[in-house]
Coordinates of C-alpha atoms (C1' of nucleotides) in Angstrom, one line a residue:
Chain Y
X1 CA -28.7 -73.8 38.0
X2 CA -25.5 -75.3 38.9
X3 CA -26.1 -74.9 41.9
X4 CA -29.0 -76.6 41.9
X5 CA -27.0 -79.7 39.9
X6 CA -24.4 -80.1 42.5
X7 CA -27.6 -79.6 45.0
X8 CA -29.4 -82.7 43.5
X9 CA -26.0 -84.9 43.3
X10 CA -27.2 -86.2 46.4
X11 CA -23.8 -86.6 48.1
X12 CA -23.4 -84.7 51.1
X13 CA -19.7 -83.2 50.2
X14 CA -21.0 -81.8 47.2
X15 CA -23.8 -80.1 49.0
X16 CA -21.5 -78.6 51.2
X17 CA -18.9 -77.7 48.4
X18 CA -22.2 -75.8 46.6
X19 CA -22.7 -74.0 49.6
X20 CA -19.7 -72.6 50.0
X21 CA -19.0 -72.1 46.8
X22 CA -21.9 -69.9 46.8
X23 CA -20.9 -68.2 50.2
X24 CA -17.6 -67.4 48.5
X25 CA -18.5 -66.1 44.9
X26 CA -21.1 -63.6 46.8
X27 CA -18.4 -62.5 49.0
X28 CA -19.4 -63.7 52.3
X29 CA -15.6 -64.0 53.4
X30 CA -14.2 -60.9 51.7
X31 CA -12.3 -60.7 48.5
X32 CA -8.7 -62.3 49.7
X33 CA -10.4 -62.9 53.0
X34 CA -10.4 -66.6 55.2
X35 CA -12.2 -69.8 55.5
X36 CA -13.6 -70.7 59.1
X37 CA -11.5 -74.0 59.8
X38 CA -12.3 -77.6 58.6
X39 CA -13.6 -77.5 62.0
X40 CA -15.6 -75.2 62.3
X41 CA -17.3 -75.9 59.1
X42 CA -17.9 -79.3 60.1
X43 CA -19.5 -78.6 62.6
X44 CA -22.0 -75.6 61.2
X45 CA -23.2 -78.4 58.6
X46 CA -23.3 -81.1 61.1
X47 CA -20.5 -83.6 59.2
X48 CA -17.5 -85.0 59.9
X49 CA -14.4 -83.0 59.1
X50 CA -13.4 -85.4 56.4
X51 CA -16.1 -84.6 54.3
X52 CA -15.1 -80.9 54.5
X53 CA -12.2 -81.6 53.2
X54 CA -13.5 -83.4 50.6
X55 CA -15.9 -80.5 49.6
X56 CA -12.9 -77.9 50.0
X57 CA -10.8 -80.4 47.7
X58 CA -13.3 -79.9 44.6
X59 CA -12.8 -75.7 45.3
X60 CA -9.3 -75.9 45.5
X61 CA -9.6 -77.9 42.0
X62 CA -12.0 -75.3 40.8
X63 CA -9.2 -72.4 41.9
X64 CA -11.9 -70.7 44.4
X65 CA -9.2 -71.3 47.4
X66 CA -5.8 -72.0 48.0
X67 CA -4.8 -74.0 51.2
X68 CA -1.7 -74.8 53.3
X69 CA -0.5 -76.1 56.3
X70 CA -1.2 -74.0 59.5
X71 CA -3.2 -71.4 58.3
X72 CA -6.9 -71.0 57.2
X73 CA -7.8 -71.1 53.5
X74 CA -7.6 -68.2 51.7
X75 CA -10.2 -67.4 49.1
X76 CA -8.2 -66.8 45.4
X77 CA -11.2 -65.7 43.0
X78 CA -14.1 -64.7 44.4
X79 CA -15.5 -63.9 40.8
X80 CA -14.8 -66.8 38.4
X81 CA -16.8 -66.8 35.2
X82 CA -18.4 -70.1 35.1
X83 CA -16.9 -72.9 37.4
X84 CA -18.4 -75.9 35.4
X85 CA -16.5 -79.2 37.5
X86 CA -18.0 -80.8 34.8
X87 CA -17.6 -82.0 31.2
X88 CA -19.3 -79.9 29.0
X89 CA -21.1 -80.4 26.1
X90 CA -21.4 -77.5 23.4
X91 CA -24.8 -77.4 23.8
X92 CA -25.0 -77.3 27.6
X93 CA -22.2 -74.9 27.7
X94 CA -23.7 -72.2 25.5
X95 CA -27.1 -73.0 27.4
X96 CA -25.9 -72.3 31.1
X97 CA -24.5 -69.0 29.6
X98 CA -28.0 -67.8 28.3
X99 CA -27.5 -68.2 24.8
X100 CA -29.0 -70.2 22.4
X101 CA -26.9 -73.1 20.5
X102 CA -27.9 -74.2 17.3
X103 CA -26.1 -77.3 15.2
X104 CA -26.4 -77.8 11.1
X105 CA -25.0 -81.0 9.7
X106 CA -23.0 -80.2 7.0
X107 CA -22.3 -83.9 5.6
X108 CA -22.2 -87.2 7.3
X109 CA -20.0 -90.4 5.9
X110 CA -19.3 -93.9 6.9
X111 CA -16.0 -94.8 6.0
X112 CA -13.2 -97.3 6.9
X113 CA -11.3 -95.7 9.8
X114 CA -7.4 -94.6 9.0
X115 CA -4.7 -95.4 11.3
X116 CA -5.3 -92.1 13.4
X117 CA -8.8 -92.9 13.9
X118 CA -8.1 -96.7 14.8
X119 CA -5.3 -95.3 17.3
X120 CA -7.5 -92.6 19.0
X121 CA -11.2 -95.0 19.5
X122 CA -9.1 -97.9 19.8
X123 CA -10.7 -100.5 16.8
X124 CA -9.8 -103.1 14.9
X125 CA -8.1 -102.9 11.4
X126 CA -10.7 -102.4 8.7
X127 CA -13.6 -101.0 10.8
X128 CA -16.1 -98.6 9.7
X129 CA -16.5 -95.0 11.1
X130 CA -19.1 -92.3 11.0
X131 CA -17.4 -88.9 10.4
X132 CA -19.9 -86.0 10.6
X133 CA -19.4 -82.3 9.7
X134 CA -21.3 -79.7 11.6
X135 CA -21.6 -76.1 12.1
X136 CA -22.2 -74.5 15.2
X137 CA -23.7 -71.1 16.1
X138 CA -24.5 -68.8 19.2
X139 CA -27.7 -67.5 19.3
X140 CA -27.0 -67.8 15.3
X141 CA -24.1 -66.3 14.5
X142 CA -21.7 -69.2 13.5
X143 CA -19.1 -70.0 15.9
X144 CA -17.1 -73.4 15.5
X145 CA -16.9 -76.2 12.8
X146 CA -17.2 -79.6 14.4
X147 CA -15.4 -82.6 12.7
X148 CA -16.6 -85.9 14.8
X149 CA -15.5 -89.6 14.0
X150 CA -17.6 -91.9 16.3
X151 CA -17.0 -96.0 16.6
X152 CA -20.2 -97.8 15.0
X153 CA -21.8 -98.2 18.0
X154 CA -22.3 -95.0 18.7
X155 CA -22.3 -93.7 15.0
X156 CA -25.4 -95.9 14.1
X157 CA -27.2 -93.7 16.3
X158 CA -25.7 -90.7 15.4
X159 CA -27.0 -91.2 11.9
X160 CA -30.6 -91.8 12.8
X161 CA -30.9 -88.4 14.3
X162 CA -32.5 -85.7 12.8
X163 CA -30.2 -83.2 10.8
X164 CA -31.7 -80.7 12.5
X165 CA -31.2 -81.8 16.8
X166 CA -29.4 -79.6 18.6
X167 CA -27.6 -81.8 20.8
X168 CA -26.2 -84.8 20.2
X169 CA -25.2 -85.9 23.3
X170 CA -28.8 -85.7 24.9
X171 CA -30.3 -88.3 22.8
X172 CA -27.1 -90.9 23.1
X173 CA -26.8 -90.4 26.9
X174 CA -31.4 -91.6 26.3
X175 CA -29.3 -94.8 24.4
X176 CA -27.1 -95.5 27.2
X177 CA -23.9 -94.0 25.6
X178 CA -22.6 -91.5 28.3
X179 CA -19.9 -89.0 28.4
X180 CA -17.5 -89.4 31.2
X181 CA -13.9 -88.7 30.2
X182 CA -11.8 -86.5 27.7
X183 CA -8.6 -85.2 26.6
X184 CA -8.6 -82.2 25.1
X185 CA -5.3 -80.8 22.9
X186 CA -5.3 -76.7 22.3
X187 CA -3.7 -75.6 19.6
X188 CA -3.7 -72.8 16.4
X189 CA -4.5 -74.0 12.9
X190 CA -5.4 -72.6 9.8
X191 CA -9.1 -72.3 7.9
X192 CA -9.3 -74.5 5.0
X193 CA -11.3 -73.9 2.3
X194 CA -14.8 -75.5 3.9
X195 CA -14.2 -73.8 7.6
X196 CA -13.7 -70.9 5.7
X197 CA -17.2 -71.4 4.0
X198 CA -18.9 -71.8 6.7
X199 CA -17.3 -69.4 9.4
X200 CA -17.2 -66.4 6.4
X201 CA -13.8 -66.4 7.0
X202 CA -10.8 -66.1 4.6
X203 CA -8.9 -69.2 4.2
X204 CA -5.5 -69.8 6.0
X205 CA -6.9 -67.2 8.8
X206 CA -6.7 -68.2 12.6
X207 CA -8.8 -71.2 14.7
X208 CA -8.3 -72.1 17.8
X209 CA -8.9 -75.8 17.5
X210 CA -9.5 -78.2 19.9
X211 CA -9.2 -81.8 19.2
X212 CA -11.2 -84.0 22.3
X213 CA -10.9 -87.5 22.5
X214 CA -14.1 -88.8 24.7
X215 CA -14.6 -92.2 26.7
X216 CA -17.3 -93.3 28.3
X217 CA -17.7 -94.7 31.9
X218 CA -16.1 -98.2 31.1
X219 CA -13.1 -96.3 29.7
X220 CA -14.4 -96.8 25.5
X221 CA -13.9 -94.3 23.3
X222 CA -17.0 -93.1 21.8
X223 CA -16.4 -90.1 20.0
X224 CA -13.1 -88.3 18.7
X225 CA -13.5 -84.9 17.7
X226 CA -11.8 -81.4 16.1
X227 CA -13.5 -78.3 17.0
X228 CA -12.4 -75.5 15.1
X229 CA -13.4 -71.8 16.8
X230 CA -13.7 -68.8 15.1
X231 CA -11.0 -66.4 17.3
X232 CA -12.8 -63.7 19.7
X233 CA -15.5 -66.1 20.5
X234 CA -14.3 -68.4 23.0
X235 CA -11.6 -68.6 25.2
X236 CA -10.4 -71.4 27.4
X237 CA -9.7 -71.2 30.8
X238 CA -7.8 -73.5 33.0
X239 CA -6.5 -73.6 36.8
X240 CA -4.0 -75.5 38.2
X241 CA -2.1 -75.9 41.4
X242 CA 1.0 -77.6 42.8
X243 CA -1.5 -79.9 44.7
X244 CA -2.4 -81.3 41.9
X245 CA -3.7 -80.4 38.3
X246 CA -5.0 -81.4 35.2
X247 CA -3.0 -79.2 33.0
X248 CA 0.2 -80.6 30.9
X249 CA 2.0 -78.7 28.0
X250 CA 3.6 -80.4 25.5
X251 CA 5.5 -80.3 22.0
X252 CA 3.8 -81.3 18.9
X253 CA 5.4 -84.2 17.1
X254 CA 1.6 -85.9 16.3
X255 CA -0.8 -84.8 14.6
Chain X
X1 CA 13.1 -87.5 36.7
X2 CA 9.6 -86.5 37.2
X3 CA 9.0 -90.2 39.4
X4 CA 11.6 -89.0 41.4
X5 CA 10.0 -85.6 42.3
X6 CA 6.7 -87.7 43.1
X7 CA 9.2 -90.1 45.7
X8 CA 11.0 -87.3 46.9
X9 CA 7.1 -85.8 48.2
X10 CA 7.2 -87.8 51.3
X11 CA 3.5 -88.1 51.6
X12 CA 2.6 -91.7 51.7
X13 CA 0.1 -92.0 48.9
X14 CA 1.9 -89.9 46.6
X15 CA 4.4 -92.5 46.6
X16 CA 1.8 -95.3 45.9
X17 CA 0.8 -92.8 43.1
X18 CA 4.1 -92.3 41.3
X19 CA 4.3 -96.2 41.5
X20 CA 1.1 -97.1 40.5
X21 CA 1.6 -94.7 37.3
X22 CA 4.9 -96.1 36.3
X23 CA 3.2 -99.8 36.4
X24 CA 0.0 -97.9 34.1
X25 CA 2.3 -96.3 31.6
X26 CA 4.9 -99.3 31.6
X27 CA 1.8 -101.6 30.5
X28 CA 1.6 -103.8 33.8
X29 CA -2.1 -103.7 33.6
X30 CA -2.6 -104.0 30.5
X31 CA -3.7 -101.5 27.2
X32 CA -7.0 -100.8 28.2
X33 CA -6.7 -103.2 31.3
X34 CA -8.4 -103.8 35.3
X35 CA -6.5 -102.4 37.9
X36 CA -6.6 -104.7 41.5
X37 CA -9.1 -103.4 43.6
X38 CA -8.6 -100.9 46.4
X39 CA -8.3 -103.4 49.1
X40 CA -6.0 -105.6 47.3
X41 CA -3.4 -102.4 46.7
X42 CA -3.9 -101.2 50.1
X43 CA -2.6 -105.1 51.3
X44 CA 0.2 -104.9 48.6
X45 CA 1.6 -101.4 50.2
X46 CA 0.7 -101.9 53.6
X47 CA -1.6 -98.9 54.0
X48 CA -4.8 -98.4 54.7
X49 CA -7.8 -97.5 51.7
X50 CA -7.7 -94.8 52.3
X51 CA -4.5 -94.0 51.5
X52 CA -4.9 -96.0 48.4
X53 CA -7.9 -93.6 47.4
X54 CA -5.6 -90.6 47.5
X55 CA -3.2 -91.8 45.3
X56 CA -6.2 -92.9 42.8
X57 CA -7.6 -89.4 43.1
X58 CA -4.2 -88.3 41.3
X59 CA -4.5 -90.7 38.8
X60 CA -7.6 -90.5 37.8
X61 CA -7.6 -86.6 37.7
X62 CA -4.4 -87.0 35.1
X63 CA -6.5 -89.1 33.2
X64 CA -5.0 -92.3 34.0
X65 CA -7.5 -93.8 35.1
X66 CA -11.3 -93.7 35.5
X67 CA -13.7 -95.0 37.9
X68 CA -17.4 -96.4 38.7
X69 CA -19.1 -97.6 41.6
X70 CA -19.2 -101.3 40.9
X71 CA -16.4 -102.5 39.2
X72 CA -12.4 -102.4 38.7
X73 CA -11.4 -99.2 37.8
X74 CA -10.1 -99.1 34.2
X75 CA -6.5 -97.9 32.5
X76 CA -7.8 -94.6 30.1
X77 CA -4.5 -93.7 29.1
X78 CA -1.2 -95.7 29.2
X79 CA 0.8 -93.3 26.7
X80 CA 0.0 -89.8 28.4
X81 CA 3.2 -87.7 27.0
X82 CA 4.0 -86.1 30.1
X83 CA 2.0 -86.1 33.2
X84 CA 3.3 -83.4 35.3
X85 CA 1.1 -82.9 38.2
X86 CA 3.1 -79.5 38.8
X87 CA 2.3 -76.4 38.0
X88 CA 5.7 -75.5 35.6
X89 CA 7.9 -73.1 34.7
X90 CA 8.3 -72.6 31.1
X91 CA 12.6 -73.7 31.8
X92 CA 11.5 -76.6 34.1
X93 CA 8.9 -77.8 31.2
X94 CA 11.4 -77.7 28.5
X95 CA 14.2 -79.7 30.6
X96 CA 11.7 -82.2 31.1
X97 CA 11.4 -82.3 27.6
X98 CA 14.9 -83.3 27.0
X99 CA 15.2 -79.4 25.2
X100 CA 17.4 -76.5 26.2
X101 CA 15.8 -73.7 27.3
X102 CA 16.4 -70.4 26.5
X103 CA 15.8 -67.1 27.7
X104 CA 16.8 -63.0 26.3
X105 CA 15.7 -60.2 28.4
X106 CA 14.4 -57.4 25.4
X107 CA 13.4 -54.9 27.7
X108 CA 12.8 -54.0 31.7
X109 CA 10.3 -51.1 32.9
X110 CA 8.8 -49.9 35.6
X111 CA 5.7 -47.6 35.5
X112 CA 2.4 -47.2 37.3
X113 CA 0.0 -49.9 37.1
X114 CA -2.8 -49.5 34.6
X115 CA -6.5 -50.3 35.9
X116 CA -6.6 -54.0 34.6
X117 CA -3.1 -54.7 36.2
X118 CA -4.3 -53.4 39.6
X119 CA -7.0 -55.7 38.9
X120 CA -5.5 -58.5 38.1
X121 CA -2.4 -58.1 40.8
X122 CA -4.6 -56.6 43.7
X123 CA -2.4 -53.7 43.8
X124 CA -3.2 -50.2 45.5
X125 CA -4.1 -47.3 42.4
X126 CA -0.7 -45.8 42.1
X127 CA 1.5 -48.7 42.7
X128 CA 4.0 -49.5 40.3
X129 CA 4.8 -52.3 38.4
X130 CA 7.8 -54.0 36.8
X131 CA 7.1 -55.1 33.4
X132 CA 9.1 -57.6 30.8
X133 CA 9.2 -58.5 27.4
X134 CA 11.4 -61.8 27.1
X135 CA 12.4 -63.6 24.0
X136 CA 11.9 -67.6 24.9
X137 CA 14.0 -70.2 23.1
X138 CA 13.8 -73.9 22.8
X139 CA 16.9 -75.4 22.1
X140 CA 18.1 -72.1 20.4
X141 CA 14.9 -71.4 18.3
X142 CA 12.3 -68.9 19.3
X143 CA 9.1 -69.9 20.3
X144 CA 7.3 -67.6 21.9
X145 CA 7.2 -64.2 23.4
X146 CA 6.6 -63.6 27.3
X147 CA 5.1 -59.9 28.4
X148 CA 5.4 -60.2 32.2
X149 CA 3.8 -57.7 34.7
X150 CA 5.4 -58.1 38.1
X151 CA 4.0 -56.5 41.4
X152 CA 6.9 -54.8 43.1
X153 CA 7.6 -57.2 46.2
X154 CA 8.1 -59.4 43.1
X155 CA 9.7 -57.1 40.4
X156 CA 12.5 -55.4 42.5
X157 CA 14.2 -58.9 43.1
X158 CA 13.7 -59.6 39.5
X159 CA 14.9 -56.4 37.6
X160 CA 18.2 -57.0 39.7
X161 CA 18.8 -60.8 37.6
X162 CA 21.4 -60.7 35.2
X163 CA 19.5 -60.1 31.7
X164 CA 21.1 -63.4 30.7
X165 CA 19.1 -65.9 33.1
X166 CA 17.0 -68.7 31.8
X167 CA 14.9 -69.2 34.7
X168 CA 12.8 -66.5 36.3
X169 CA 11.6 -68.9 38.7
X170 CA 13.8 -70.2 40.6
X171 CA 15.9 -67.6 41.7
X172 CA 12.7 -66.4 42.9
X173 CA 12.0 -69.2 44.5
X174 CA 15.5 -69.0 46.5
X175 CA 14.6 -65.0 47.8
X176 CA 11.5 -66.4 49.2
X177 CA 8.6 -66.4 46.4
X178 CA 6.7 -69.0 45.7
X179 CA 4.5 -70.1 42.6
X180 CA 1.2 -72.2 43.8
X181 CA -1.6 -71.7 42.3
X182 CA -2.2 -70.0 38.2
X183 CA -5.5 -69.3 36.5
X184 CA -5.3 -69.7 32.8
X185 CA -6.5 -68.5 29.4
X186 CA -5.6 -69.8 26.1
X187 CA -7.1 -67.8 22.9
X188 CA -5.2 -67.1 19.6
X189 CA -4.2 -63.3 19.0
X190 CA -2.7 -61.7 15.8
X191 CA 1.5 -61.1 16.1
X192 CA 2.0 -57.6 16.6
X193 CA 5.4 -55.8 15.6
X194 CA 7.3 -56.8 18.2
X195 CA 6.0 -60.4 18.5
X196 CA 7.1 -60.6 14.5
X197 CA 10.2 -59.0 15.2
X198 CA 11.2 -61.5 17.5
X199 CA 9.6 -64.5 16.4
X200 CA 10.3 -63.8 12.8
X201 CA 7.0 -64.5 11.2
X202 CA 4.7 -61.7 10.0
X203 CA 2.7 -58.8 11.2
X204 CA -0.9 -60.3 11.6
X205 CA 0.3 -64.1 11.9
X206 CA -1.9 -66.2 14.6
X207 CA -0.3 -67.0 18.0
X208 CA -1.5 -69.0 20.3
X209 CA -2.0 -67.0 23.3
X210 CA -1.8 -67.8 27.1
X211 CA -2.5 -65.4 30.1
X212 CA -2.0 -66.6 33.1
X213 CA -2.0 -65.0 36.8
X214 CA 0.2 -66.8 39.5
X215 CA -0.3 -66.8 42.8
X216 CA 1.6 -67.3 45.8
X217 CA 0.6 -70.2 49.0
X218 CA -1.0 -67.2 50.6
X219 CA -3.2 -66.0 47.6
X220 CA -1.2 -62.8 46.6
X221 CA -0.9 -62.7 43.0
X222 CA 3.2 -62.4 42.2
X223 CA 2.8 -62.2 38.5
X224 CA 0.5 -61.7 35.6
X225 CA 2.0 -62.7 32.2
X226 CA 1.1 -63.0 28.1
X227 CA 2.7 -65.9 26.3
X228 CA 2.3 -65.7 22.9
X229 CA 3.6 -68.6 21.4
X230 CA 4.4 -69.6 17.4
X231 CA 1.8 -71.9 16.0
X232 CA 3.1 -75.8 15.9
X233 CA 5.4 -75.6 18.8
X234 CA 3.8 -76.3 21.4
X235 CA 0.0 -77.4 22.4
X236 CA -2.0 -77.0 25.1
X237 CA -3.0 -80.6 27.0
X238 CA -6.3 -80.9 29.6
X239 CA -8.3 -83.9 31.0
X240 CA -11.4 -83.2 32.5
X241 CA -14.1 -85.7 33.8
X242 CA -17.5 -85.7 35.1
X243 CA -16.5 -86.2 38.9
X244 CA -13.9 -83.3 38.7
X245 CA -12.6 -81.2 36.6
X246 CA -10.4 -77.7 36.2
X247 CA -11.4 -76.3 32.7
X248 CA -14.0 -74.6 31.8
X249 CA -14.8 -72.5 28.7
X250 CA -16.5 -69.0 28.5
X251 CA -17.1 -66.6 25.9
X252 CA -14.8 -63.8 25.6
X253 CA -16.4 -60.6 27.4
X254 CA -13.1 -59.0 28.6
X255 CA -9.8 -58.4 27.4
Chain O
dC1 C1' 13.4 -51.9 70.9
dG2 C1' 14.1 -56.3 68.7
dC3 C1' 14.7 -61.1 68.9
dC4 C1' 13.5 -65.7 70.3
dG5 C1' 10.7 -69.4 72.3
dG6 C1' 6.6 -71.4 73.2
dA7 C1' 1.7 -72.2 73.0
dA8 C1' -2.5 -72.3 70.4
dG9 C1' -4.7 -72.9 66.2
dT10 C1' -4.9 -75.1 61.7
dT11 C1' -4.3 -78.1 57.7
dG12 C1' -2.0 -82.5 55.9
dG13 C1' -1.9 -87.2 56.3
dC14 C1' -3.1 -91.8 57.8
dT15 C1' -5.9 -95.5 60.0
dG16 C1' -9.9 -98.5 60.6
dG17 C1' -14.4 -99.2 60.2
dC18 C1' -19.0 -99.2 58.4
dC19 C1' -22.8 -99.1 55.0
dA20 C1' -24.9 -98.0 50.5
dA21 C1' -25.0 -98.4 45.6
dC22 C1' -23.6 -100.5 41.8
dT23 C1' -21.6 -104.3 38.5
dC24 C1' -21.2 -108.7 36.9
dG25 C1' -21.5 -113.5 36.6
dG26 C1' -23.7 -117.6 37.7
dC27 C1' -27.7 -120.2 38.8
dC28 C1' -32.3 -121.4 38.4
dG29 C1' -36.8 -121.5 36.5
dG30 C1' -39.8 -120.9 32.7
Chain L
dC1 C1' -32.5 -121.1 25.2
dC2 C1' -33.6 -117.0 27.4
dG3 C1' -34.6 -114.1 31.2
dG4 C1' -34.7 -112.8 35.8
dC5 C1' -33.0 -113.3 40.5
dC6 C1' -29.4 -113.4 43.7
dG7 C1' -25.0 -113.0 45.8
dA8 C1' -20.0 -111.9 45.7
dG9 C1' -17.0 -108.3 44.6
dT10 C1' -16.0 -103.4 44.3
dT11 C1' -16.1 -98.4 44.6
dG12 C1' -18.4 -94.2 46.7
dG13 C1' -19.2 -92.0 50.8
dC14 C1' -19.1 -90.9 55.6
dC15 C1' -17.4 -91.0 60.4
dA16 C1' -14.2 -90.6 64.5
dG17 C1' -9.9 -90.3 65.9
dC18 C1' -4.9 -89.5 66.1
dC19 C1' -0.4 -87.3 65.2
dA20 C1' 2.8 -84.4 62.5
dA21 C1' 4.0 -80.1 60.3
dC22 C1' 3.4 -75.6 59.9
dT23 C1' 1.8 -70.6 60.9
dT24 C1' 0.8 -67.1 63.8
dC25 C1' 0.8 -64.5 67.7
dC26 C1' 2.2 -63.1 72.2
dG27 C1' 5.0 -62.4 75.9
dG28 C1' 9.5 -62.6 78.0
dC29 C1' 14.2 -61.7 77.7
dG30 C1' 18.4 -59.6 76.3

DNA sequence: CGCCGGAAGTTGGCTGGCCAACTCGGCCGG
DNA sequence: CCGGCCGAGTTGGCCAGCCAACTTCCGGCG
């Protein structure tokens, strides 16, 4: 399945970097075992050695290798979970691991956006958002509330959906919004009184929340966005590298 | 500081990088703004594209900017808090910061490795591992509570620090072991007695949890370590995109 | 037996070039 | 006035080559 994405992405470095990323999570080179050479592989896929390295540059992002100057590249986990290199929507996510997402919308409102919301999708003073609620479940057991402010572009078709549609992202990417960037922020917070209600939690227990700020191609924000999980149903994972990563920790003075 | 680091790299295009993102977060380009195109930089530095395309990998990978076939490529983010594209120590984090870090050695054993620790540390069954509980301060408060497993290689050089040293790390660093690449997972756990003890909340209170297993440039694991930090200290920071990206989420299976 | 030097192998980095795919604006025709 | 076509500009992708820096191993030498 993702194989077969990164398959049908048509560039040649990502076919190769499929490849061997399959060759490496079935253990072709051994558990902490070696690469063949940039060289080498070039050649057994007929390409230049450049795009190797471009293929080996998206597993060494993904944490599958480790590389360094005068040696081969060692293989570093041979048995990730899931190595999406993409961005993820709940409803794909929960899809690619077999089970079945569901979404209920719990209240949508258009309202004048506050200076946080103005700030984060970057709009003018006095500017209406759309600011849905939803809940979310796993193969039906509820998982994650989902508070959503979109820009009125975007939440004009939010609010012709159905109440019932699954994804959202699906039909906007059919209106030409797409999905292309985001910051997330990780953090603890505790239930209030509607999480509570619909997680069948206590209030004040644990979430792990994750507020996501998305842009699309052209760099506009088009949704902003607090996911609160229920704990022991998710976890996320991240690698990084001295080479370079996409990881930073930071205090909280905003909120 | 951390522009200075980025200098200090030698590497041509991480150079071009570290200037490119002080003129981004210094506004030279605007709020949401067009950056020149490829060529046009590559003139400006005297290098070739190429080059230029390296240092616009980094930048777009810290969410800096993005980029489509087509057109410009656009500034996402001018006010990123910190942009460390280093993989960083707890004490090299906090300096950066502008805080004091802090560190109080609570106890030091060594015992045989349990099944997930092999696991985790590729160790032989038998081995025996070096283990540490360390009370982490920020500027004299306490924030969170470190439970590190160390292989021996590793350990031995550690449990001969003075109990009194903030930084782990580097003294490491100087006997030969290096930190490259970490896998990690952020999930919220519930304080147990010691965590309360130290961190002074109560038994049962939500911490936001990181695990996280570090590896050495040749892809033996040197430690594997629980963070549990107190809630509204600190937050966890990721940008991901469609053409690359290191998270990824999974459900919680193992533990 | 141990240490050191050198050679071979490998990745990091940089150049220059080429073409395809795509965006965007302007021009022209209806 | 609107819509479609076209061309300039721009990024994505790929290639071939070159050198530097580094690791590893082996053999010679003390």
């Amino acid at each position: 399945m993702a194989l077969d994405q990164d398959r049908a992405a048509g560039s040649l470095y990502r076919k190769v970097a499929a490849d061997l990323r399959e060759a490496i999570t079935s253990g072709s080179f051994g558990e902490a075992g070696r690469l063949p050479a940039e060289g080498a592989l070039a050649e057994q896929y007929g390409v230049s050695r450049g795009t190797v390295r471009q293929a080996l540059a998206l597993l060494r992002a993904d944490g599958l290798v480790t590389s360094r100057r005068g040696t081969r590249r060692v293989v570093l986990g041979s048995a990730r979970v899931q190595s999406f290199s993409e961005l993820l929507s709940f409803t794909h996510w929960a899809r690619s691991m077999g089970e079945e997402p569901g979404g209920r919308l719990e209240s949508l409102v258009r309202r004048p956006a506050d200076a946080a919301e103005r700030e984060q999708l970057r709009l003018e003073p006095g500017t209406e958002v759309y600011v849905t609620l939803r809940l979310r479940t796993l193969s039906g057991t509820p998982v994650m509330v989902e508070r959503t402010v979109y820009p009125p572009r975007v939440g004009e078709l939010v609010a012709r959906l159905p109440a019932d549609v699954v994804s959202h992202t699906e039909p906007l990417r059919e209106h030409g919004i797409l999905f292309s960037d985001a910051d997330h922020t990780i953090d603890v917070v505790a239930a209030n009184a509607d999480d509570a209600r619909l997680l069948s939690c206590r209030r004040g227990s644990p979430l792990l929340r994750e507020k996501r700020r998305t842009t699309d191609p052209t760099g506009t924000p088009v949704e902003w966005s607090q996911d609160r999980y229920l704990p022991g149903t998710v976890a996320f994972s991240i690698h990084n590298s001295l080479a370079s990563s996409a990881l930073s920790r930071h205090a909280r003075d905003e909120d």
